[in-house]
mmCIF file of C-alpha atoms in Angstrom:
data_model
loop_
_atom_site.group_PDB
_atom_site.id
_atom_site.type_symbol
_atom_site.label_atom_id
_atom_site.label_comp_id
_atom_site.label_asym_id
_atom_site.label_seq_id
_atom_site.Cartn_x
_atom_site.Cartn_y
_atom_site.Cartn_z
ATOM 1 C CA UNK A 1 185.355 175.711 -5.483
ATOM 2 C CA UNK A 2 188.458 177.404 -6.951
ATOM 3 C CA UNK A 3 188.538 180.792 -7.848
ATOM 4 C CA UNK A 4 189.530 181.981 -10.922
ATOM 5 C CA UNK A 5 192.715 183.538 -9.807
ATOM 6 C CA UNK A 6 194.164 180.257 -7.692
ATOM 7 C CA UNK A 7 193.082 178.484 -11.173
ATOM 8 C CA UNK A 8 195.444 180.517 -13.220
ATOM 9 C CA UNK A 9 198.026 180.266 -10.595
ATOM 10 C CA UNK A 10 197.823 176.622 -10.170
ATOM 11 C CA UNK A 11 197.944 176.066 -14.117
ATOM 12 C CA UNK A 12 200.761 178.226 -14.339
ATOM 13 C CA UNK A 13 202.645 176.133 -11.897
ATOM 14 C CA UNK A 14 201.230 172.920 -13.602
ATOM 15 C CA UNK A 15 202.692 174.236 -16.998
ATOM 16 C CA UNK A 16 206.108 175.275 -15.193
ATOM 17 C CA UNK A 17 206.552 172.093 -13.363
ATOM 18 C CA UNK A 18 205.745 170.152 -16.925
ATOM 19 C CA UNK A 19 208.337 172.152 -18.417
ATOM 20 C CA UNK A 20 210.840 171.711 -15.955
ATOM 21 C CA UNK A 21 211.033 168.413 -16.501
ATOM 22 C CA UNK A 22 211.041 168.013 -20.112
ATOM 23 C CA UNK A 23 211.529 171.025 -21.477
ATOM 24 C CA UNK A 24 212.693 169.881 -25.064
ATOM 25 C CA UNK A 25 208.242 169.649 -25.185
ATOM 26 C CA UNK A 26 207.977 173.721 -24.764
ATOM 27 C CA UNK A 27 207.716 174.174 -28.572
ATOM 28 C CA UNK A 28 204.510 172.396 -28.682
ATOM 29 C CA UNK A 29 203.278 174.877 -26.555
ATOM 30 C CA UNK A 30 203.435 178.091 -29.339
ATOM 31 C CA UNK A 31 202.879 177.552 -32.691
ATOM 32 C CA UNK A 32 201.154 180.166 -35.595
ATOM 33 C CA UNK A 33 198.656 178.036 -37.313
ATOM 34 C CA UNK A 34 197.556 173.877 -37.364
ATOM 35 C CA UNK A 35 197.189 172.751 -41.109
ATOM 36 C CA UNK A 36 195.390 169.475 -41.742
ATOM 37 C CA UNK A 37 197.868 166.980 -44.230
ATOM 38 C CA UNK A 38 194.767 164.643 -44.601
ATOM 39 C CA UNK A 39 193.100 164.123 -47.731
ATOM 40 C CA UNK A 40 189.108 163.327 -46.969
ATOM 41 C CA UNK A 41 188.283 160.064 -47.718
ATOM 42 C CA UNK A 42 185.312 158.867 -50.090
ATOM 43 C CA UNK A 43 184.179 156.595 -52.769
ATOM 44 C CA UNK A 44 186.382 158.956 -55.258
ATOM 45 C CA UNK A 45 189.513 158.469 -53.306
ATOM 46 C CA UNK A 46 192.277 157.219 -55.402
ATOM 47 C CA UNK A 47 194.128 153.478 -54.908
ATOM 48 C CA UNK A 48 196.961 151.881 -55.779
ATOM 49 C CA UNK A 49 195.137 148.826 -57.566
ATOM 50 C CA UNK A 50 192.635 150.272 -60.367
ATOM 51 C CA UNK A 51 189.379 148.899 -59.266
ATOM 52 C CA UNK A 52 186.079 149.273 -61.022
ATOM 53 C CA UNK A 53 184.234 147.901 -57.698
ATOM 54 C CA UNK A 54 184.616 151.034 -55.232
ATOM 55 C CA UNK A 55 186.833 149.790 -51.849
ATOM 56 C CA UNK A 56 184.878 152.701 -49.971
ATOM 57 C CA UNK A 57 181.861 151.665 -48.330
ATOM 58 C CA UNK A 58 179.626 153.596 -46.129
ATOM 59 C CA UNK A 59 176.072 152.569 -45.072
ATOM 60 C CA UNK A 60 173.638 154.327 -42.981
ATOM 61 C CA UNK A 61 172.057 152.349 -40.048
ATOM 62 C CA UNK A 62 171.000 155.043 -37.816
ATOM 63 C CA UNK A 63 169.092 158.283 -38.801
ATOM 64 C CA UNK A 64 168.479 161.510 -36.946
ATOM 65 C CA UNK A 65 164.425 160.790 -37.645
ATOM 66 C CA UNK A 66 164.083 157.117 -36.762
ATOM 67 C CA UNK A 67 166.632 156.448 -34.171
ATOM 68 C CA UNK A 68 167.032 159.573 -32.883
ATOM 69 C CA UNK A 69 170.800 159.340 -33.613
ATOM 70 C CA UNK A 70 173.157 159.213 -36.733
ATOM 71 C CA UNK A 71 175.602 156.425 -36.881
ATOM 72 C CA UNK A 72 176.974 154.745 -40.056
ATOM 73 C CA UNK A 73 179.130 151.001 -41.232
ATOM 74 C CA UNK A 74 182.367 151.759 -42.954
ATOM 75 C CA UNK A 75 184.282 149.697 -44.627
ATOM 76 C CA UNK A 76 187.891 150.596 -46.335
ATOM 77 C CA UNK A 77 191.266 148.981 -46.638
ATOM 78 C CA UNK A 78 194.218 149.314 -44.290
ATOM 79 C CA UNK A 79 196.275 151.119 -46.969
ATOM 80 C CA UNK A 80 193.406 153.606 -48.145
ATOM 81 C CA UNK A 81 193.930 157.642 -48.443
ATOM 82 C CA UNK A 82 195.867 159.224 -46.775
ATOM 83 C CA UNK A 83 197.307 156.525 -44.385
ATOM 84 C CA UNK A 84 199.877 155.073 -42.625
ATOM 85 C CA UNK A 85 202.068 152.164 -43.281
ATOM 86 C CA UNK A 86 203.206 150.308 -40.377
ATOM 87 C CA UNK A 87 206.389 148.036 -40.052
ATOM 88 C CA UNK A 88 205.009 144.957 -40.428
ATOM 89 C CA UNK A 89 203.683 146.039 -44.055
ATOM 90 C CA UNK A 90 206.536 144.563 -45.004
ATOM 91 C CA UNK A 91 208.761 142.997 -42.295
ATOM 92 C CA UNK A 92 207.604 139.669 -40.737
ATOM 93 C CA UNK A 93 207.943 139.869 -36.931
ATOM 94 C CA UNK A 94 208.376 143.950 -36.461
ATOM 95 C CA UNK A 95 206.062 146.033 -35.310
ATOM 96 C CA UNK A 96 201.989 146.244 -36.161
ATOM 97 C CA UNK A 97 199.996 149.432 -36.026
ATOM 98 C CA UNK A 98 199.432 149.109 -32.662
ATOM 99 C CA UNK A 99 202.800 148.375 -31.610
ATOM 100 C CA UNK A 100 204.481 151.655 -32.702
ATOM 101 C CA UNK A 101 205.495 153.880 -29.597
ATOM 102 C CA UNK A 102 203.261 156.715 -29.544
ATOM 103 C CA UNK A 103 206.195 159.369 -28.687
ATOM 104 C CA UNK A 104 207.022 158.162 -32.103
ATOM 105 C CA UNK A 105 204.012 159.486 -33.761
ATOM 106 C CA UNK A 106 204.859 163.208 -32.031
ATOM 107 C CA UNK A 107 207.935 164.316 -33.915
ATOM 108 C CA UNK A 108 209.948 167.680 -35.742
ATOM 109 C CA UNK A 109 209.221 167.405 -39.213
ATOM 110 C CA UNK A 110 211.625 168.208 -42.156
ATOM 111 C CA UNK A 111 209.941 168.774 -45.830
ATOM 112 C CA UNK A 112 212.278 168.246 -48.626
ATOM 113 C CA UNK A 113 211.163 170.023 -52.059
ATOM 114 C CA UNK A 114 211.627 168.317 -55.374
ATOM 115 C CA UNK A 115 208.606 169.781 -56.860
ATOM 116 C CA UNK A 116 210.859 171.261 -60.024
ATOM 117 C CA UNK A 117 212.522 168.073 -60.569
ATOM 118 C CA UNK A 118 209.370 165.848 -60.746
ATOM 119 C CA UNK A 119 207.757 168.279 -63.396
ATOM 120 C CA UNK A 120 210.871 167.121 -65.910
ATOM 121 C CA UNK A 121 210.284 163.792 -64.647
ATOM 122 C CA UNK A 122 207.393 162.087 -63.137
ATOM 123 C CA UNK A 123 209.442 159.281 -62.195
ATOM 124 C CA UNK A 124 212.193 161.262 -59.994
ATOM 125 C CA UNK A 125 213.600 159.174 -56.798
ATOM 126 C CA UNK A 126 214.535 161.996 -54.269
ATOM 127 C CA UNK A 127 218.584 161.691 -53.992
ATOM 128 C CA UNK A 128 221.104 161.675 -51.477
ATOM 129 C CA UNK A 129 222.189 165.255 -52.944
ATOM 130 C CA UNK A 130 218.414 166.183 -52.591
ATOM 131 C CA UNK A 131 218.936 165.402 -48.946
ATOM 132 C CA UNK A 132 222.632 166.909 -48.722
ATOM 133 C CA UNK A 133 221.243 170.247 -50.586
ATOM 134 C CA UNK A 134 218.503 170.645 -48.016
ATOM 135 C CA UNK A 135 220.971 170.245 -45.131
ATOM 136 C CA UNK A 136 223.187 173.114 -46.559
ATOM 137 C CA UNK A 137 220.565 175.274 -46.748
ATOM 138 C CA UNK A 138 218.837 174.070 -43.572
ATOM 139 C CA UNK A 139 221.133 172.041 -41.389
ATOM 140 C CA UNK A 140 221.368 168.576 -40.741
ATOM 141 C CA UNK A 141 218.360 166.617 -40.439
ATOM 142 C CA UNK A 142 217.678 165.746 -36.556
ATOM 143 C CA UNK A 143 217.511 162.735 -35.072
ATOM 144 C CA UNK A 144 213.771 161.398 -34.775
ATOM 145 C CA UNK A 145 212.432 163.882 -37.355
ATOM 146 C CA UNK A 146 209.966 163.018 -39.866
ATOM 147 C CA UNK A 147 210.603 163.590 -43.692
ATOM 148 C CA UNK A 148 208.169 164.398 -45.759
ATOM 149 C CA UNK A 149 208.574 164.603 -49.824
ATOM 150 C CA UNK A 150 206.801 167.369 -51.520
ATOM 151 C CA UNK A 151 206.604 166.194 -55.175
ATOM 152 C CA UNK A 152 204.010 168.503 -56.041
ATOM 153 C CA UNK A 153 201.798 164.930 -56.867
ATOM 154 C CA UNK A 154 198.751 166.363 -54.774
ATOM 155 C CA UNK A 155 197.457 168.730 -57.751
ATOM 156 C CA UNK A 156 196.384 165.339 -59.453
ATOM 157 C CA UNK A 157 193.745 163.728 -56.330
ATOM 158 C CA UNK A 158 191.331 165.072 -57.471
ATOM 159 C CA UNK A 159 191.051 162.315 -60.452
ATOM 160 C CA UNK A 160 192.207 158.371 -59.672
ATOM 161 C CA UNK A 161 193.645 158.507 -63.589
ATOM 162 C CA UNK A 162 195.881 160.946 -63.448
ATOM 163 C CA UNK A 163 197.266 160.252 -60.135
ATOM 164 C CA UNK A 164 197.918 156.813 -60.649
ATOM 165 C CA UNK A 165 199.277 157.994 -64.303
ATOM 166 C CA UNK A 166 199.383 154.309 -65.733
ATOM 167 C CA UNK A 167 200.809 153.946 -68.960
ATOM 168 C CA UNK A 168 199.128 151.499 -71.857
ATOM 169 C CA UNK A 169 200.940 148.962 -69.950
ATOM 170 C CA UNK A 170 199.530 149.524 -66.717
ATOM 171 C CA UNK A 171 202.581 151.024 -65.008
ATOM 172 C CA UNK A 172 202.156 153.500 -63.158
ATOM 173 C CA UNK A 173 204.633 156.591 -63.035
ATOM 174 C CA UNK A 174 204.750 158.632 -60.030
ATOM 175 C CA UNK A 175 207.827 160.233 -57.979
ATOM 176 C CA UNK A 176 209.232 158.700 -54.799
ATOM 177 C CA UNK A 177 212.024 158.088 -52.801
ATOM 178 C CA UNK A 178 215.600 156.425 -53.984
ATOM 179 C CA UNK A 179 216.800 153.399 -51.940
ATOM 180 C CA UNK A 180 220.334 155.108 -51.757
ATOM 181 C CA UNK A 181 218.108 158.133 -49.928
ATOM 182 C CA UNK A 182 216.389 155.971 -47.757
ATOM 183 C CA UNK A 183 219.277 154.494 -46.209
ATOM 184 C CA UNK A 184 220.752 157.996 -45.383
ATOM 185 C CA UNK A 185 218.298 159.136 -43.725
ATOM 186 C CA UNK A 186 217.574 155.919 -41.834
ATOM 187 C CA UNK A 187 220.763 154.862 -41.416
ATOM 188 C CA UNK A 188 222.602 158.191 -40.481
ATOM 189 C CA UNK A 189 219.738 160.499 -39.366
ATOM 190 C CA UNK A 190 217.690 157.945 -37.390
ATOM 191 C CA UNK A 191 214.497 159.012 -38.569
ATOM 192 C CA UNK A 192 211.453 157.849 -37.186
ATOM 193 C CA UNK A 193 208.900 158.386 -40.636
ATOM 194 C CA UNK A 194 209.035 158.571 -44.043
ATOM 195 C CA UNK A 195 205.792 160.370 -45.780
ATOM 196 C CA UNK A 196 205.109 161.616 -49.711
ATOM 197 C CA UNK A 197 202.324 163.765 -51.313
ATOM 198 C CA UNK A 198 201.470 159.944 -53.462
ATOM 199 C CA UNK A 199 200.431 156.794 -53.770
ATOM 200 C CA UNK A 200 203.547 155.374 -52.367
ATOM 201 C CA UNK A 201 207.305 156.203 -51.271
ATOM 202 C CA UNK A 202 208.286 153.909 -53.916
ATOM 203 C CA UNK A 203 208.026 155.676 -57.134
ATOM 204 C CA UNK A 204 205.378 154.154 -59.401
ATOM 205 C CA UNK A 205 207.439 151.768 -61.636
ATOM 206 C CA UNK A 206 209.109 150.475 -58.419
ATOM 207 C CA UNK A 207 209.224 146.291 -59.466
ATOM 208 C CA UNK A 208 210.575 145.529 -55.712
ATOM 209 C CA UNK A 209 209.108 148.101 -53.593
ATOM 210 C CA UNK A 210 213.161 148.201 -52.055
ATOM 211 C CA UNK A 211 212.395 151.420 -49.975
ATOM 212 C CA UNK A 212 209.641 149.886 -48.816
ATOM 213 C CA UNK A 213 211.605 146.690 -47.519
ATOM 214 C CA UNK A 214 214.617 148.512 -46.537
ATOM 215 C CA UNK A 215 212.731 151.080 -44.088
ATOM 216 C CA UNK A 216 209.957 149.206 -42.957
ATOM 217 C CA UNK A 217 212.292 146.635 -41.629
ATOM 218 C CA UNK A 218 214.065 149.119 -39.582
ATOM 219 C CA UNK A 219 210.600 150.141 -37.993
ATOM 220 C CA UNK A 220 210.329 153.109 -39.975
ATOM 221 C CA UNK A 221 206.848 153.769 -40.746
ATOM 222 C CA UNK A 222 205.522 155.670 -43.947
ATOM 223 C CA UNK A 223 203.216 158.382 -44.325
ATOM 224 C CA UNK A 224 201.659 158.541 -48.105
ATOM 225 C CA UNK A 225 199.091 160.346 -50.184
ATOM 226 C CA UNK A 226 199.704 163.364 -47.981
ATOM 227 C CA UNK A 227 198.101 166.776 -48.901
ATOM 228 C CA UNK A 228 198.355 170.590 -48.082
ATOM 229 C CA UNK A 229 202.226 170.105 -48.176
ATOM 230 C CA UNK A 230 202.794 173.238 -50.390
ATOM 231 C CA UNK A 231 201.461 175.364 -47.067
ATOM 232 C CA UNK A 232 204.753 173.867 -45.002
ATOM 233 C CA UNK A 233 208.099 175.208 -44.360
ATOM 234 C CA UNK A 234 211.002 173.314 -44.781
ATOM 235 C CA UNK A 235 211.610 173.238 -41.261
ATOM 236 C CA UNK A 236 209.864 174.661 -38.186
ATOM 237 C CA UNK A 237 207.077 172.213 -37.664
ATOM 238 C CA UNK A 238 206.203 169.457 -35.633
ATOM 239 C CA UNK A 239 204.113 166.780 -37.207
ATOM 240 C CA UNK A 240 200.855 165.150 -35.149
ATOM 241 C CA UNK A 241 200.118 161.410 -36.668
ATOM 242 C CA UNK A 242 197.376 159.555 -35.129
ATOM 243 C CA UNK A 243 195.932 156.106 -37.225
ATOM 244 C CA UNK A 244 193.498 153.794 -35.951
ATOM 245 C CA UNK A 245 194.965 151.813 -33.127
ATOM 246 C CA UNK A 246 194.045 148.300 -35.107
ATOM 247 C CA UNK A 247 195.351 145.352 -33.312
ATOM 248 C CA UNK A 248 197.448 143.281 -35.235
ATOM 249 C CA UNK A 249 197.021 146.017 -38.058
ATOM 250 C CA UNK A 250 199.339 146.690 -41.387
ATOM 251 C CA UNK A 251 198.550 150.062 -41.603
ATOM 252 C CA UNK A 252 195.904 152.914 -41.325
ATOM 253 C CA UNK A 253 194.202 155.833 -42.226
ATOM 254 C CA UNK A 254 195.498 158.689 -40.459
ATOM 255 C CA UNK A 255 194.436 161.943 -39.358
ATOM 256 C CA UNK A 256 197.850 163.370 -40.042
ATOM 257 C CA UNK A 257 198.394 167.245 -38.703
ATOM 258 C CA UNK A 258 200.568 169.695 -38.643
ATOM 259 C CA UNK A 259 202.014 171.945 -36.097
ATOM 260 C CA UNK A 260 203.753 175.362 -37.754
ATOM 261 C CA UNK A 261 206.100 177.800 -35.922
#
């Protein structure tokens, strides 16, 4: 049996040889806090489609008392909470949930703040000069990062109505991403993700979902219905994004954390 001091000395020399050779990974090693970006799912959780027949199913078919074990049936959409959108959402042919690299799902993560602009308008589409500004303040978005949208949405989960925000019409009206923002940072910055504190990256009166089918079919995936995002700095933080592994899958709900410096 080891002792305790060749353990420490063989973990240090583990850790050294690990960062040796690929040292770009030493940040994950020190951070100050993990916050949790995940929204709990339930029967209350809001959807995009207003439903009066709840999506959210859980049944009991094990109990602590009778089978000496507690064990339940869920059932839930892909697309449900806070959740991933993979790929082939949208693009015929690219990849499924269980296709996307996992060193993809491991990434720095930027947070852009148009909190201020969403409270004039609910239907504000995050700009190129949203994206420019945040570069001259922070520097230019790396390649491989993850962007996240901070709309300040979040402070509505807690009821379906006014997160969704329909008008008499049924439209709903909720912030999101521009398409002339979403090829910037796709195009130019080579970012792996694209997340957002709502229902969708489109904003709500989207009629063509064109971020949606611009990104997706340059294997971006999306991250929506986010939460905890006012705790985040704009930079400074890795993000940690693990969905179900569903073969053949269009998207998932994801455990979505985040690492802070």
């Amino acid at each position: 049996m080891m002792n305790a001091g060749k353990f420490v000395l063989v973990s240090l020399l583990f850790a050294s040889a690990l960062l040796a050779q690929a040292p770009e990974a030493a940040h994950f090693l020190r951070y100050e806090k993990i916050l949790d970006l995940t929204h709990t799912l339930d029967e209350s959780t809001p959807t995009y489609e207003e439903t009066n027949v709840p999506v959210y199913q859980a049944k009991t078919v094990a109990t602590i008392e009778k089978e000496h074990y507690f064990a339940r049936e869920i059932c839930l959409p892909e697309h449900f909470g806070t959740h991933l959108d993979a790929p082939a959402h949208f693009a015929r042919g690219h990849w499924t949930l269980d296709q996307i690299p996992p060193e993809r799902l491991v990434a720095e993560m930027v947070v852009l703040d148009v909190g201020s602009k969403v409270k004039r308008d609910p239907d504000y589409r995050a700009s190129v000069e949203d994206v420019i500004d945040w570069e001259k303040a922070n520097g230019q978005i790396p390649n491989g990062a993850v962007v996240i949208l901070r709309t300040g949405w979040e402070s509505r989960w807690n009821s379906a109505k006014e997160y969704r925000n329909a008008d008499s019409k049924g439209v709903m009206h909720f912030p999101g991403y521009s398409l002339e923002a979403a090829k910037l940072l796709v195009g130019q910055r080579m970012v792996y993700g694209l997340g957002i504190d709502t229902l969708s990256v489109d904003y709500g009166p989207s009629p063509d979902f064109a971020v949606h089918q611009f990104s997706l079919a340059h294997d971006i995936y999306h991250l929506e219905n986010l939460a905890n995002l006012s705790r985040l700095p704009a930079r400074g933080s890795q993000v940690i994004v693990a969905p179900m592994k569903l073969a053949g899958g269009s998207g998932s709900p994801a455990r979505v954390l985040a690492l802070v410096q």
